[in-house]
Tab-separated table of C-alpha atoms and ligand atoms in Angstrom:
chain	number	residue	atom	x	y	z
A	1368	MET	CA	24.496	20.638	10.600
A	1369	ASP	CA	25.609	17.779	8.286
A	1370	GLY	CA	23.027	18.038	5.261
A	1371	SER	CA	21.463	14.781	6.388
A	1372	CYS	CA	18.147	16.447	6.320
A	1373	ASN	CA	18.586	17.601	2.892
A	1374	HIS	CA	18.066	13.998	1.376
A	1375	TYR	CA	15.829	14.677	-1.416
A	1376	SER	CA	16.781	11.385	-3.124
A	1377	ILE	CA	14.648	9.440	-0.497
A	1378	SER	CA	10.638	9.783	-0.689
A	1379	LEU	CA	9.206	11.763	2.253
A	1380	SER	CA	7.878	8.890	4.302
A	1381	SER	CA	6.388	9.919	7.819
A	1382	VAL	CA	9.597	8.950	9.009
A	1383	TRP	CA	11.324	11.463	7.132
A	1384	LEU	CA	9.004	14.005	7.788
A	1385	THR	CA	9.420	13.527	11.330
A	1386	CYS	CA	13.169	13.892	10.756
A	1387	PHE	CA	12.414	17.265	9.067
A	1388	CYS	CA	10.267	18.539	12.102
A	1389	PHE	CA	13.006	17.500	14.584
A	1390	CYS	CA	15.932	18.905	12.197
A	1391	PHE	CA	14.073	22.476	12.001
A	1392	ILE	CA	13.469	22.656	15.700
A	1393	PHE	CA	17.254	21.934	16.446
A	1394	VAL	CA	18.429	24.336	13.675
A	1395	SER	CA	16.045	26.760	14.772
A	1396	ALA	CA	17.860	27.127	18.427
A	1397	GLU	CA	20.467	29.264	17.579
A	1398	LEU	CA	21.910	30.082	20.980
A	1399	HIS	CA	24.667	28.428	22.572
A	1400	ARG	CA	22.699	25.747	25.379
A	1401	PHE	CA	24.111	24.441	28.526
A	1402	GLU	CA	22.325	21.905	30.979
A	1403	HIS	CA	22.960	22.351	34.704
A	1404	PRO	CA	21.564	19.571	37.065
A	1405	VAL	CA	19.153	20.289	39.749
A	1406	LYS	CA	19.769	19.002	43.273
A	1407	ALA	CA	18.480	15.584	44.468
A	1408	ASP	CA	15.650	17.016	45.814
A	1409	GLY	CA	14.693	18.652	42.527
A	1410	SER	CA	15.559	22.291	43.861
A	1411	LEU	CA	18.162	24.919	42.912
A	1412	SER	CA	20.147	27.665	44.420
A	1413	PHE	CA	22.255	30.333	43.007
A	1414	PHE	CA	23.575	33.636	43.676
A	1415	VAL	CA	23.609	36.956	41.323
A	1416	ILE	CA	26.015	39.405	41.569
A	1417	GLY	CA	27.229	42.394	39.305
A	1418	ASP	CA	29.980	45.162	38.933
A	1419	TRP	CA	32.559	43.600	40.933
A	1420	GLY	CA	35.981	43.158	39.574
A	1421	ARG	CA	38.070	45.738	41.613
A	1422	LYS	CA	40.801	43.624	43.095
A	1423	GLY	CA	38.783	43.478	46.209
A	1424	ALA	CA	38.629	47.024	46.852
A	1425	TYR	CA	35.162	48.723	47.337
A	1426	ASN	CA	34.021	46.117	49.637
A	1427	GLN	CA	34.393	43.136	46.953
A	1428	SER	CA	36.126	41.397	49.363
A	1429	GLN	CA	33.412	41.939	52.049
A	1430	VAL	CA	30.912	40.868	49.473
A	1431	ALA	CA	32.722	37.737	48.605
A	1432	LEU	CA	33.361	36.822	52.281
A	1433	GLN	CA	29.534	36.681	52.694
A	1434	MET	CA	28.641	35.228	49.640
A	1435	GLY	CA	31.165	32.168	50.786
A	1436	LYS	CA	28.890	31.816	54.138
A	1437	VAL	CA	25.734	32.300	52.929
A	1438	GLY	CA	26.687	29.961	49.826
A	1439	GLU	CA	27.716	27.258	52.372
A	1440	LYS	CA	24.297	27.509	53.837
A	1441	LEU	CA	21.949	27.453	50.885
A	1442	SER	CA	24.579	25.406	48.973
A	1443	ILE	CA	24.512	26.650	45.844
A	1444	ASP	CA	24.426	25.385	42.487
A	1445	PHE	CA	26.309	28.232	40.779
A	1446	VAL	CA	26.739	31.781	40.522
A	1447	VAL	CA	25.356	34.188	37.921
A	1448	SER	CA	27.264	37.266	36.937
A	1449	THR	CA	25.401	40.428	35.601
A	1450	GLY	CA	28.519	41.688	33.799
A	1451	ASP	CA	30.772	44.566	34.300
A	1452	ASN	CA	32.993	41.579	35.359
A	1453	PHE	CA	36.332	43.613	35.687
A	1454	TYR	CA	36.978	47.313	36.060
A	1455	GLU	CA	37.500	49.748	34.559
A	1456	LYS	CA	38.596	48.257	30.854
A	1457	GLY	CA	37.401	44.620	31.081
A	1458	LEU	CA	40.764	42.430	30.234
A	1459	ALA	CA	43.495	43.548	28.124
A	1460	SER	CA	43.988	39.730	26.844
A	1461	PRO	CA	43.247	36.263	28.318
A	1462	TYR	CA	46.534	36.254	30.333
A	1463	ASP	CA	45.776	39.550	32.016
A	1464	PRO	CA	46.727	39.115	35.585
A	1465	VAL	CA	43.456	41.168	36.789
A	1466	PHE	CA	41.617	37.827	35.753
A	1467	LYS	CA	43.038	35.964	38.870
A	1468	ASP	CA	43.149	39.318	41.025
A	1469	SER	CA	39.779	39.978	40.518
A	1470	PHE	CA	38.078	36.835	40.364
A	1471	THR	CA	40.218	33.517	41.365
A	1472	LYS	CA	41.791	35.085	44.321
A	1473	ILE	CA	38.917	36.772	45.648
A	1474	TYR	CA	35.785	34.257	45.391
A	1475	THR	CA	37.829	31.716	47.247
A	1476	ALA	CA	35.204	30.018	49.865
A	1477	ASN	CA	34.471	26.533	49.228
A	1478	SER	CA	30.969	27.130	48.628
A	1479	LEU	CA	31.709	29.257	45.514
A	1480	LYS	CA	33.811	26.893	43.778
A	1481	LYS	CA	31.044	26.143	41.257
A	1482	GLN	CA	30.091	27.400	37.818
A	1483	TRP	CA	29.639	30.907	37.194
A	1484	TYR	CA	27.778	31.857	34.208
A	1485	SER	CA	28.625	35.356	32.980
A	1486	VAL	CA	27.392	38.319	30.575
A	1487	LEU	CA	29.451	41.198	29.228
A	1488	GLY	CA	28.957	44.777	30.767
A	1489	ASN	CA	29.706	48.037	29.021
A	1490	HIS	CA	32.923	48.188	30.877
A	1491	ASP	CA	33.756	44.619	29.647
A	1492	TYR	CA	33.498	46.025	26.049
A	1493	ARG	CA	36.096	48.427	26.894
A	1494	GLY	CA	39.079	46.035	26.975
A	1495	ASP	CA	39.460	43.293	24.508
A	1496	VAL	CA	36.078	42.098	24.592
A	1497	GLN	CA	36.969	38.402	23.385
A	1498	ALA	CA	39.542	37.740	26.315
A	1499	GLN	CA	36.623	36.834	28.433
A	1500	LEU	CA	35.039	34.876	26.004
A	1501	SER	CA	38.189	32.832	25.440
A	1502	PRO	CA	38.228	29.079	26.593
A	1503	ILE	CA	41.909	30.137	27.944
A	1504	LEU	CA	40.100	31.893	30.931
A	1505	ARG	CA	38.419	28.320	31.355
A	1506	ARG	CA	41.678	26.837	31.744
A	1507	ILE	CA	43.011	29.377	34.089
A	1508	ASP	CA	39.819	29.117	36.152
A	1509	SER	CA	37.401	26.176	35.436
A	1510	ARG	CA	34.620	28.083	36.982
A	1511	TRP	CA	34.688	30.738	34.496
A	1512	LEU	CA	31.960	30.996	31.462
A	1513	CYS	CA	31.073	34.107	29.716
A	1514	LEU	CA	29.312	34.135	26.352
A	1515	ARG	CA	27.826	36.951	24.859
A	1516	SER	CA	24.212	35.165	24.513
A	1517	PHE	CA	23.247	31.842	25.844
A	1518	ILE	CA	20.911	29.480	27.803
A	1519	VAL	CA	21.483	27.309	30.487
A	1520	LYS	CA	18.504	24.946	30.963
A	1521	THR	CA	17.575	23.080	34.139
A	1522	GLU	CA	14.620	20.831	34.938
A	1523	ILE	CA	12.649	23.269	36.548
A	1524	VAL	CA	14.055	26.751	35.036
A	1525	GLU	CA	15.592	27.960	31.954
A	1526	PHE	CA	17.986	30.994	32.052
A	1527	PHE	CA	18.330	33.370	28.898
A	1528	PHE	CA	21.666	35.026	28.940
A	1529	ILE	CA	21.702	38.702	26.948
A	1530	ASP	CA	24.016	40.699	25.535
A	1531	THR	CA	22.635	44.163	26.278
A	1532	THR	CA	25.670	46.627	25.664
A	1533	PRO	CA	25.181	46.445	21.870
A	1534	PHE	CA	21.483	47.720	22.320
A	1535	VAL	CA	22.530	50.940	23.696
A	1536	ASP	CA	22.687	53.851	21.180
A	1537	GLN	CA	24.907	56.378	23.271
A	1538	TYR	CA	28.058	53.858	23.094
A	1539	PHE	CA	27.630	54.278	19.479
A	1540	GLN	CA	27.293	57.936	19.121
A	1541	ASN	CA	30.731	59.475	20.673
A	1542	PRO	CA	33.333	56.785	19.768
A	1543	LYS	CA	36.156	59.139	20.726
A	1544	HIS	CA	34.706	59.596	24.095
A	1545	GLN	CA	35.020	56.008	24.756
A	1546	LYS	CA	36.463	53.116	23.060
A	1547	PHE	CA	34.453	50.236	23.076
A	1548	ASP	CA	35.802	46.531	21.101
A	1549	TRP	CA	32.796	46.104	18.933
A	1550	ARG	CA	34.437	42.965	16.959
A	1551	GLY	CA	31.721	40.263	16.928
A	1552	VAL	CA	29.188	43.402	16.955
A	1553	ILE	CA	29.415	44.878	13.883
A	1554	PRO	CA	27.419	45.156	11.582
A	1555	ARG	CA	24.917	46.259	14.669
A	1556	LYS	CA	21.774	46.059	13.567
A	1557	LYS	CA	22.173	42.609	12.112
A	1558	TYR	CA	23.703	41.790	15.266
A	1559	LEU	CA	20.577	43.018	17.434
A	1560	ARG	CA	18.263	41.187	15.066
A	1561	ARG	CA	19.735	37.841	15.547
A	1562	VAL	CA	19.762	38.132	19.216
A	1563	LEU	CA	16.249	39.575	19.284
A	1564	LYS	CA	15.225	36.572	16.896
A	1565	ASP	CA	17.187	33.921	18.631
A	1566	LEU	CA	15.682	34.879	22.185
A	1567	ARG	CA	12.108	35.105	20.771
A	1568	SER	CA	12.114	31.416	19.396
A	1569	ALA	CA	14.140	30.004	22.400
A	1570	LEU	CA	11.264	31.613	24.694
A	1571	ARG	CA	8.750	30.127	22.546
A	1572	GLU	CA	10.104	26.608	22.523
A	1573	SER	CA	10.971	26.692	26.297
A	1574	VAL	CA	8.847	24.337	28.411
A	1575	ALA	CA	10.422	25.275	31.554
A	1576	ASN	CA	8.279	26.325	34.386
A	1577	TRP	CA	10.342	29.447	35.496
A	1578	LYS	CA	11.715	31.519	32.830
A	1579	ILE	CA	14.528	33.992	33.909
A	1580	VAL	CA	16.300	36.557	31.594
A	1581	ILE	CA	19.890	37.961	32.426
A	1582	GLY	CA	21.379	40.978	31.038
A	1583	HIS	CA	23.817	43.675	32.114
A	1584	HIS	CA	21.434	46.773	31.549
A	1585	PRO	CA	18.255	47.454	33.286
A	1586	ILE	CA	15.028	47.696	31.716
A	1587	ARG	CA	13.459	49.441	34.843
A	1588	SER	CA	15.448	51.271	37.766
A	1589	ILE	CA	15.318	54.106	39.670
A	1590	GLY	CA	18.993	53.890	39.882
A	1591	HIS	CA	21.824	56.363	38.631
A	1592	HIS	CA	21.696	54.892	34.933
A	1593	GLY	CA	17.641	54.469	35.159
A	1594	GLU	CA	15.590	52.544	32.511
A	1595	THR	CA	17.431	51.617	29.440
A	1596	LYS	CA	14.851	52.940	26.362
A	1597	GLU	CA	16.446	50.743	23.851
A	1598	LEU	CA	15.482	47.686	26.088
A	1599	ILE	CA	11.811	48.831	27.021
A	1600	MET	CA	10.872	49.331	23.469
A	1601	GLN	CA	13.020	46.110	21.991
A	1602	LEU	CA	13.214	43.655	24.682
A	1603	LEU	CA	10.586	44.260	27.285
A	1604	PRO	CA	7.612	43.148	24.718
A	1605	ILE	CA	9.233	39.846	24.138
A	1606	LEU	CA	9.644	39.152	27.506
A	1607	GLU	CA	6.044	39.795	28.709
A	1608	ALA	CA	4.722	38.140	25.361
A	1609	ASN	CA	6.567	34.776	26.586
A	1610	ASN	CA	5.675	34.956	30.134
A	1611	VAL	CA	8.949	35.611	31.474
A	1612	ASP	CA	9.007	35.459	35.101
A	1613	MET	CA	12.017	37.575	36.236
A	1614	TYR	CA	14.551	39.880	34.418
A	1615	ILE	CA	17.706	40.343	36.213
A	1616	ASN	CA	20.331	43.009	35.373
A	1617	GLY	CA	23.398	44.810	36.860
A	1618	HIS	CA	24.773	48.292	35.542
A	1619	ASP	CA	23.194	50.237	38.476
A	1620	HIS	CA	25.618	49.810	41.355
A	1621	CYS	CA	22.793	49.043	44.091
A	1622	LEU	CA	20.570	46.404	44.751
A	1623	GLU	CA	16.700	46.635	43.765
A	1624	HIS	CA	13.550	45.234	43.032
A	1625	LEU	CA	10.442	46.642	40.868
A	1626	SER	CA	7.582	44.522	39.969
A	1627	SER	CA	5.676	45.222	36.739
A	1628	ILE	CA	2.050	46.652	36.724
A	1629	THR	CA	1.256	44.973	33.189
A	1630	SER	CA	2.499	41.404	33.938
A	1631	GLN	CA	3.862	39.151	35.936
A	1632	LEU	CA	7.519	40.280	35.406
A	1633	GLN	CA	9.650	41.293	38.268
A	1634	PHE	CA	12.501	43.379	37.650
A	1635	PHE	CA	15.829	43.052	39.772
A	1636	THR	CA	18.954	44.859	39.784
A	1637	SER	CA	21.962	43.007	41.534
A	1638	GLY	CA	24.961	45.469	40.716
A	1639	GLY	CA	26.472	45.680	44.343
A	1640	GLY	CA	29.554	43.514	43.531
A	1641	SER	CA	32.170	46.458	44.666
A	1642	LYS	CA	31.724	50.089	44.335
A	1643	ALA	CA	28.290	51.320	45.253
A	1644	TRP	CA	26.873	54.543	44.588
A	1645	LYS	CA	25.156	56.210	47.715
A	1646	GLY	CA	22.367	58.550	47.336
A	1647	ASP	CA	22.142	58.480	43.882
A	1648	PHE	CA	18.438	57.353	42.750
A	1649	HIS	CA	15.304	58.991	41.438
A	1650	TYR	CA	12.908	58.411	43.725
A	1651	LEU	CA	9.524	56.679	42.516
A	1652	ASP	CA	6.491	56.176	44.660
A	1653	GLY	CA	4.102	53.581	43.605
A	1654	ASP	CA	3.034	50.049	43.603
A	1655	GLU	CA	6.110	49.062	41.681
A	1656	MET	CA	8.841	49.942	43.730
A	1657	LYS	CA	9.231	47.191	46.084
A	1658	PHE	CA	13.010	47.607	47.311
A	1659	TYR	CA	16.173	49.537	46.809
A	1660	TYR	CA	19.750	49.804	48.542
A	1661	ASP	CA	22.354	51.894	47.692
A	1662	GLY	CA	25.138	49.900	49.058
A	1663	GLN	CA	26.989	46.551	48.212
A	1664	GLY	CA	25.773	43.254	48.489
A	1665	PHE	CA	24.052	40.123	46.341
A	1666	MET	CA	21.028	38.551	45.593
A	1667	SER	CA	20.077	34.514	46.452
A	1668	VAL	CA	17.237	32.485	44.656
A	1669	GLU	CA	16.036	29.619	45.797
A	1670	LEU	CA	13.818	27.594	43.365
A	1671	THR	CA	11.571	24.499	43.372
A	1672	ALA	CA	9.240	23.749	40.198
A	1673	THR	CA	6.605	25.715	42.012
A	1674	ASP	CA	8.295	28.056	44.416
A	1675	ALA	CA	10.817	30.982	44.243
A	1676	LYS	CA	12.546	32.762	47.371
A	1677	ILE	CA	14.599	35.633	46.683
A	1678	VAL	CA	16.698	37.664	49.051
A	1679	PHE	CA	19.270	40.624	48.957
A	1680	HIS	CA	22.036	40.528	51.383
A	1681	ASP	CA	24.573	43.340	52.399
A	1682	VAL	CA	28.151	43.064	53.365
A	1683	PHE	CA	27.556	41.729	57.035
A	1684	GLY	CA	25.251	38.966	55.789
A	1685	LYS	CA	22.119	40.920	56.858
A	1686	VAL	CA	18.752	40.205	54.695
A	1687	LEU	CA	17.840	43.625	53.397
A	1688	HIS	CA	15.156	42.207	51.237
A	1689	SER	CA	12.931	39.148	50.921
A	1690	LEU	CA	10.492	38.031	48.178
A	1691	ASP	CA	8.164	34.759	47.826
A	1692	LEU	CA	6.727	33.765	44.137
A	1693	SER	CA	4.961	30.683	43.480
A	1694	LYS	CA	3.190	29.349	40.320
A	1695	GLN	CA	1.555	26.269	39.023
A	1696	PRO	CA	3.460	23.691	37.531
A	1697	TYR	CA	4.107	23.741	34.004
A	1698	THR	CA	1.449	21.758	31.701
A	1699	ALA	CA	2.107	21.225	27.911
A	1700	MET	CA	-0.840	21.875	26.063
B	304	NAG	C1	31.573	49.112	52.616
B	304	NAG	O1	30.616	48.622	53.481
B	304	NAG	C2	30.202	49.328	54.559
B	304	NAG	C3	28.826	48.903	55.214
B	304	NAG	O2	27.634	48.922	54.085
B	304	NAG	C4	30.528	51.127	54.441
B	304	NAG	O3	29.617	51.437	55.449
B	304	NAG	C5	31.248	51.589	53.630
B	304	NAG	O4	31.305	52.790	53.441
B	304	NAG	C6	31.617	50.454	52.519
B	304	NAG	N1	32.796	51.160	51.815
B	304	NAG	C7	32.988	51.482	50.556
B	304	NAG	C8	34.509	51.747	50.251
B	304	NAG	O5	32.182	51.210	49.813
């Protein structure tokens, strides 16, 4: 913002009016934006994993091995991490060896040597929260990219990454019980208002055929933590009003798919990156419940402008659940 739009001395010819409008659109989009190219045939494929960084333990290495194999087959373009990247307390600093031990030395397959787009989970907020956001990490391993809330735009799909941890009231109610690093979040109300406002305007402006929103906490889930009431109240209405296709999260250490009865929105949990919670779920009967698996694994997504294929894989590379979605190409009004 260099103030070039505030040239009041020049009369408002139509040229300047155009400039005003463009500048306004530009300035109104506050979230960091990244562009990611699609494949030569116009398609895209990527993985989603969550809740993983445990120096290889609890099958983290087995999940990584399968990701490497499936990643080769699908020739994935990037990996999305839904947060809780490093247990138990995020990173202590950008030079914390845990980063290499739980990330660089684990996801070693060639097919995984792609960009990783990550959000923060509640466990990441228990360390030095700014460490994971630091450009120092990108110099240690160039695949790493973690921001609080941001956008990744491609020709066929736009991803909206949302920092969900600050939405959860419980984390602010017992500060002695669990320490969170709230630098950059406090004052909380202002922070949340800003996140929602930026997301709303970015979704409204989006002309992408597919819209996918990613956060750490589930909106809907039958797992251990279950639904996040703050997100049902504050985030869900925005997603439904703007025809978002998928909401993908971690936090519950399982793989899961629910559909919505009120909109096209599909809910996916990919939180099986390492320690899983066997048998820990609330039974839900009905049309919305499509799939639940309480072991480790990951999710793959293959997209074209009109079709999506979503698959959940276990630690042996077995396909646990798969789903095809399709839609008409987006046409601007
Ligand atoms: C690793 O995965 C296998 C297969 O799902 C499972 O039987 C085993 O309990 C897992 N190990 C741990 C430590 O979770």
